[in-house]
Structures are given as structure tokens and as C-alpha cells.
Amino acid sequence: MKDIEHIVVFTGAGISAESGLSTFRDNGGLWDKYDVYEIASPQGWTHNPELVLRFYNERLQSLLRAKPNAAHYAIASLEECFKVSVVTQNVDDLHERAGSLNVIHLHGELRKARSTVDPNLEYPMKETGIRMGELCEKGSQLRPGVVWFGEAVRNFEQACTAVESADIFLVVGTSLAVYPAASLVDMARGSAGKYIINPELTNKPREYEWIKAKAAEGVPALVKEWKQKNKKKIIK
Ligand code: OAD
């Protein structure tokens, strides 16, 4: 393997599964239990905002109870040795709580509330969530600071720039079903080391080494390997 300078880690709901947060498309996942368009689209919000707020307020309570797991911590620890960028589809803050400093959120953040008239007006989410009638400073209802289907993904250019400069691109816990996020797997350089950690995957992209493991086991093992290789390089 050539020298590693920049590691980019791309994560999905599976990395937080062992922290107790539900994924979307696994059996019993969130989109089995709820209609995605009722919960996660501008039309659903217009139709029944109370239902949408209840869903995200419940998810916020689960997030407040959850803790980062060994995979989040291992990724954060990479920063001791390498330049690291984390690109996540997750709306949780477990990467940040584990200590990762450079986290790019593509689908927004559950711990932020935002205005319904001005997407740039964001506020820290109260631990009790958002209630109907809570307004932004321009007088419009607050909504969760997450991206819904039909809305533009956040920070995508920044994510592409990071992936294009990666020496290693590690993909963890995503079904690669949602675009444009999933297209990042095609943007890593030919020379980059490419790895996927996921116990089950039906659409493995070519060129990727698939490690069939859960995140909390597979990620720390790989991180250990990279750190050991880096140590040997420094000693030489
Ligand atoms: P999915 O629910 O689509 O996929 C979760 C993936 O995690 C699956 O491939 C599982 O095999 C894998 N998985 C489950 N447990 C795991 C574990 N312990 N360790 C590692 N992998 C595990 O979630 P995402 O791919 O993140 O978007 O979904 C992408 C987007 O779809 C989400 O950001 C969300 C959703 O609709 C929006 O809400 C806009």
C-alpha cells in the first residue's frame, strides 16, 4: 500500500446500529414502519406537520439516549495519525461525540432546527424537540434541520472534493441506495485503497474490498492495521 495521507470515511445508518439507532432499509428498519413520503418529504410536512414532528422528536429522544460505539471512536482516533474527513448521511451526532473534528453532513442534522422560510436560519435543537407554534425569528414554523426527499443534499461539493483527494476511501454501514450520496463511491481515485464494511450488501461496487462485518468489529480492526503500517513507515 502506498503512503496514506488523507483518509475519507463515508458512513450510513449501519454505523450507528450498534449504538441502538434504527437503520432505514433493514428488516424492521424505519422505512418498514413509516411511509417515507409522509415523514420525509416537503409534501408530507405540508400534509401533516404534527406527524412529522412527532417522528423526529422521537428520533431525537433515541439519539439523546445513544452513545458512540467502537466504530465511531476508531474513526475519530485516526486523526492521531492521518488527515481524516468523515462524510456522513447520518443525521445523528455520534461522530462528533466520538471526537471526529471534520464531519460533513449530507442529509442535515437532527440536533438542529431550522426555519421553514429561510434554510439558512438554523438553531440548536432543544432537547424536547420542536412543537407546533414554535417560530423562527422571521415568524415561520420551525422544522427539523434534516434533508427530505426532493430537497437538495447539503455540502455535496465539499464531500466530492474530499473523496477525490482520498488515499483511502472507507465506506461503512450504508445500503448505497440513495443518490447523490451513493455516487461518491465512483469518485475515489483509481489509486485509492477502497473498502466497504457492511455485513450484508447486494450491490457491491467493483474495485472495493468488501469486509463482511459489523461496524463496531470491522472498523477498529482496519484502523489498527493502518496505524501499525504508519508506525512502521515512521520507524523506517
Ligand atoms: P440504510 O438503512 O439504507 O442501510 C443501512 C445499511 O447498514 C445496510 O446496508 C445494512 O446492511 C448495514 N448495516 C446494518 N447493521 C450494520 C452494522 N452493525 N454495521 C455495519 N453495517 C450495518 O441506511 P443508509 O444507507 O444510511 O436519508 O440510508 C441512506 C439514506 O436513506 C439516509 O440518510 C436517509 C434514508 O432515507 C434521508 O432521510 C434523506
XYZ file of C-alpha atoms and ligand atoms in Angstrom:
275
model
C 0.000 0.000 0.000
C 1.306 3.485 -0.815
C 1.732 6.122 1.912
C -1.543 7.165 3.493
C -2.091 10.870 3.989
C -5.801 11.507 3.658
C -8.448 9.006 4.794
C -12.077 9.653 3.892
C -14.771 7.669 5.688
C -18.287 7.628 4.237
C -20.950 6.426 6.662
C -24.612 5.479 6.738
C -27.150 4.355 9.310
C -25.423 0.963 9.822
C -22.530 2.543 11.727
C -24.961 3.746 14.394
C -26.964 0.496 14.552
C -24.776 -0.870 17.364
C -25.432 2.370 19.261
C -29.112 1.424 19.237
C -30.302 3.702 16.404
C -32.540 2.173 13.735
C -31.430 1.866 10.129
C -33.872 2.604 7.293
C -33.929 -0.344 4.892
C -33.004 -3.385 7.004
C -35.849 -5.692 8.098
C -37.751 -3.772 10.758
C -35.985 -0.537 9.720
C -37.657 2.869 9.873
C -38.991 2.742 6.300
C -40.713 -0.585 7.128
C -42.621 1.126 9.917
C -43.330 4.533 8.386
C -44.270 5.850 4.967
C -41.143 7.661 3.816
C -43.110 10.283 1.846
C -45.366 11.095 4.820
C -42.381 11.524 7.119
C -39.510 12.718 4.973
C -40.774 14.918 2.138
C -41.939 18.536 1.815
C -45.369 17.183 0.764
C -45.610 15.094 3.942
C -44.729 18.174 6.004
C -47.459 20.243 4.307
C -49.972 17.420 4.727
C -49.337 16.554 8.395
C -46.617 18.534 10.189
C -47.667 17.166 13.605
C -46.893 13.609 12.448
C -43.520 14.680 11.034
C -42.564 16.496 14.248
C -43.607 13.512 16.360
C -41.393 11.204 14.264
C -38.301 13.435 14.502
C -38.897 14.279 18.173
C -38.937 10.535 18.915
C -35.745 10.045 16.940
C -34.160 12.898 18.877
C -35.014 11.165 22.156
C -33.374 7.937 20.882
C -30.308 9.931 19.860
C -30.034 11.612 23.251
C -30.001 8.134 24.872
C -27.455 6.717 22.377
C -23.680 6.739 22.715
C -20.961 6.435 20.058
C -19.736 2.859 19.565
C -16.296 1.383 18.883
C -16.561 2.214 15.162
C -17.175 5.938 15.763
C -14.293 6.033 18.268
C -11.899 4.166 15.962
C -12.620 6.619 13.134
C -12.020 9.580 15.459
C -8.727 8.028 16.605
C -7.419 8.019 13.007
C -6.864 11.756 13.435
C -3.880 10.947 15.708
C -2.006 9.778 12.575
C -3.736 10.994 9.406
C -5.742 13.766 7.835
C -9.317 12.497 8.102
C -12.619 13.593 6.581
C -15.879 11.953 7.595
C -18.732 12.252 5.102
C -21.979 11.043 6.626
C -25.556 10.527 5.524
C -26.494 10.251 9.188
C -28.369 12.997 10.962
C -27.037 11.863 14.346
C -24.035 13.492 16.040
C -22.229 10.319 17.135
C -19.119 11.020 15.013
C -18.741 14.428 16.661
C -19.368 12.986 20.138
C -16.675 10.356 19.493
C -14.224 13.169 18.702
C -14.145 13.459 14.891
C -13.369 17.071 14.002
C -14.103 17.200 10.284
C -17.613 15.815 9.713
C -19.504 16.671 6.528
C -23.259 16.074 6.894
C -25.037 15.406 3.596
C -28.549 14.922 4.980
C -28.606 17.574 7.689
C -28.530 17.251 11.461
C -31.201 16.125 13.887
C -29.813 18.358 16.625
C -30.595 21.462 14.599
C -33.935 23.159 14.000
C -34.432 25.395 11.011
C -36.817 27.956 9.648
C -39.410 26.897 7.068
C -38.944 30.140 5.122
C -35.171 30.542 5.259
C -32.986 27.390 5.212
C -30.021 29.459 6.412
C -31.749 30.239 9.698
C -30.710 27.337 11.919
C -30.917 26.937 15.677
C -29.611 24.360 18.147
C -32.396 21.825 18.732
C -33.866 21.906 22.233
C -33.708 18.531 23.995
C -37.508 18.446 23.983
C -37.597 18.798 20.180
C -39.857 21.122 18.197
C -43.521 21.851 18.924
C -46.148 23.234 16.583
C -46.250 27.005 17.035
C -42.513 27.371 17.703
C -41.346 30.017 15.279
C -38.093 31.260 13.747
C -37.132 34.922 14.047
C -38.962 35.603 10.765
C -42.187 34.260 12.251
C -42.407 30.902 10.436
C -42.808 27.425 11.975
C -39.586 25.640 12.898
C -38.850 22.262 11.283
C -36.124 19.649 11.787
C -32.765 20.545 10.223
C -32.718 17.384 8.120
C -32.859 16.937 4.354
C -36.051 15.382 2.978
C -36.574 13.550 -0.298
C -36.944 16.118 -3.069
C -34.654 18.612 -1.272
C -31.057 19.430 -2.142
C -28.355 17.467 -0.359
C -26.082 19.636 1.792
C -22.314 20.116 1.394
C -22.075 17.814 -1.612
C -19.275 19.711 -3.381
C -17.209 19.668 -0.203
C -17.790 15.904 0.061
C -16.759 15.326 -3.580
C -13.566 17.343 -3.094
C -12.678 15.270 -0.032
C -13.361 11.931 -1.747
C -11.393 12.891 -4.861
C -8.293 13.549 -2.764
C -8.553 10.400 -0.603
C -5.676 7.916 -0.416
C -8.085 5.584 1.355
C -11.853 5.620 0.997
C -13.724 3.585 3.598
C -17.487 3.084 3.255
C -19.328 1.895 6.381
C -22.933 0.858 7.016
C -24.768 2.200 4.002
C -27.015 0.386 1.517
C -25.834 2.808 -1.222
C -29.484 3.182 -2.212
C -29.840 6.967 -2.011
C -28.391 9.406 -4.547
C -26.478 11.600 -4.967
C -24.734 10.403 -1.782
C -24.174 6.868 -3.161
C -22.403 8.273 -6.243
C -19.428 9.177 -4.017
C -18.223 5.574 -4.371
C -17.446 6.316 -8.041
C -15.415 9.423 -7.254
C -12.429 7.958 -5.439
C -9.179 7.910 -7.429
C -8.091 4.702 -9.150
C -5.036 4.552 -6.892
C -7.016 4.924 -3.641
C -7.497 1.952 -1.320
C -11.253 1.259 -1.322
C -13.029 -0.673 1.424
C -16.615 -1.400 2.397
C -17.618 -2.609 5.848
C -21.152 -3.979 5.892
C -22.500 -7.396 6.983
C -24.916 -7.542 4.020
C -24.682 -5.838 0.667
C -26.423 -6.650 -2.605
C -24.753 -4.058 -4.822
C -21.027 -4.048 -4.039
C -19.271 -1.615 -6.369
C -16.378 -3.076 -8.340
C -12.856 -2.288 -7.105
C -13.955 -2.280 -3.461
C -12.708 -4.784 -0.919
C -15.775 -5.933 0.993
C -15.262 -6.674 4.674
C -18.368 -8.594 5.750
C -18.522 -7.434 9.349
C -20.486 -5.227 11.652
C -19.045 -1.756 12.049
C -18.047 -1.996 15.725
C -15.889 -5.045 14.924
C -14.681 -4.317 11.371
C -13.743 -0.657 11.701
C -11.439 -0.896 14.768
C -9.612 -3.867 13.169
C -8.919 -1.958 9.958
C -7.940 1.202 11.811
C -5.460 -0.789 13.891
C -3.897 -2.202 10.719
C -3.482 1.249 9.130
C -1.973 2.709 12.289
C 0.532 -0.152 12.542
C 1.583 0.315 8.901
C 2.001 4.026 9.527
C 4.149 3.374 12.623
C 6.453 1.073 10.623
C 6.800 3.760 7.966
C 7.820 6.359 10.584
C 10.343 3.964 12.206
C 11.954 3.255 8.806
P -29.957 2.018 5.076
O -30.935 1.671 6.144
O -30.455 2.139 3.692
O -28.772 0.950 5.049
C -28.142 0.561 6.237
C -27.017 -0.362 5.882
O -26.302 -0.655 7.060
C -27.434 -1.698 5.267
O -26.680 -1.940 4.087
C -27.076 -2.734 6.354
O -26.612 -3.980 5.801
C -25.960 -2.014 7.082
N -25.801 -2.401 8.495
C -26.747 -2.796 9.384
N -26.203 -3.020 10.591
C -24.872 -2.761 10.466
C -23.768 -2.801 11.368
N -23.915 -3.147 12.649
N -22.554 -2.472 10.886
C -22.375 -2.109 9.585
N -23.386 -2.047 8.699
C -24.624 -2.367 9.126
O -29.223 3.364 5.561
P -28.419 4.428 4.674
O -27.657 3.778 3.590
O -27.693 5.295 5.639
O -31.951 9.696 4.047
O -29.617 5.254 4.055
C -29.344 6.377 3.267
C -30.401 7.420 3.454
O -31.706 6.829 3.280
C -30.478 8.013 4.842
O -29.548 9.037 5.067
C -31.888 8.537 4.898
C -32.609 7.354 4.293
O -33.813 7.622 3.676
C -32.848 10.679 4.281
O -33.637 10.641 5.220
C -32.767 11.802 3.305
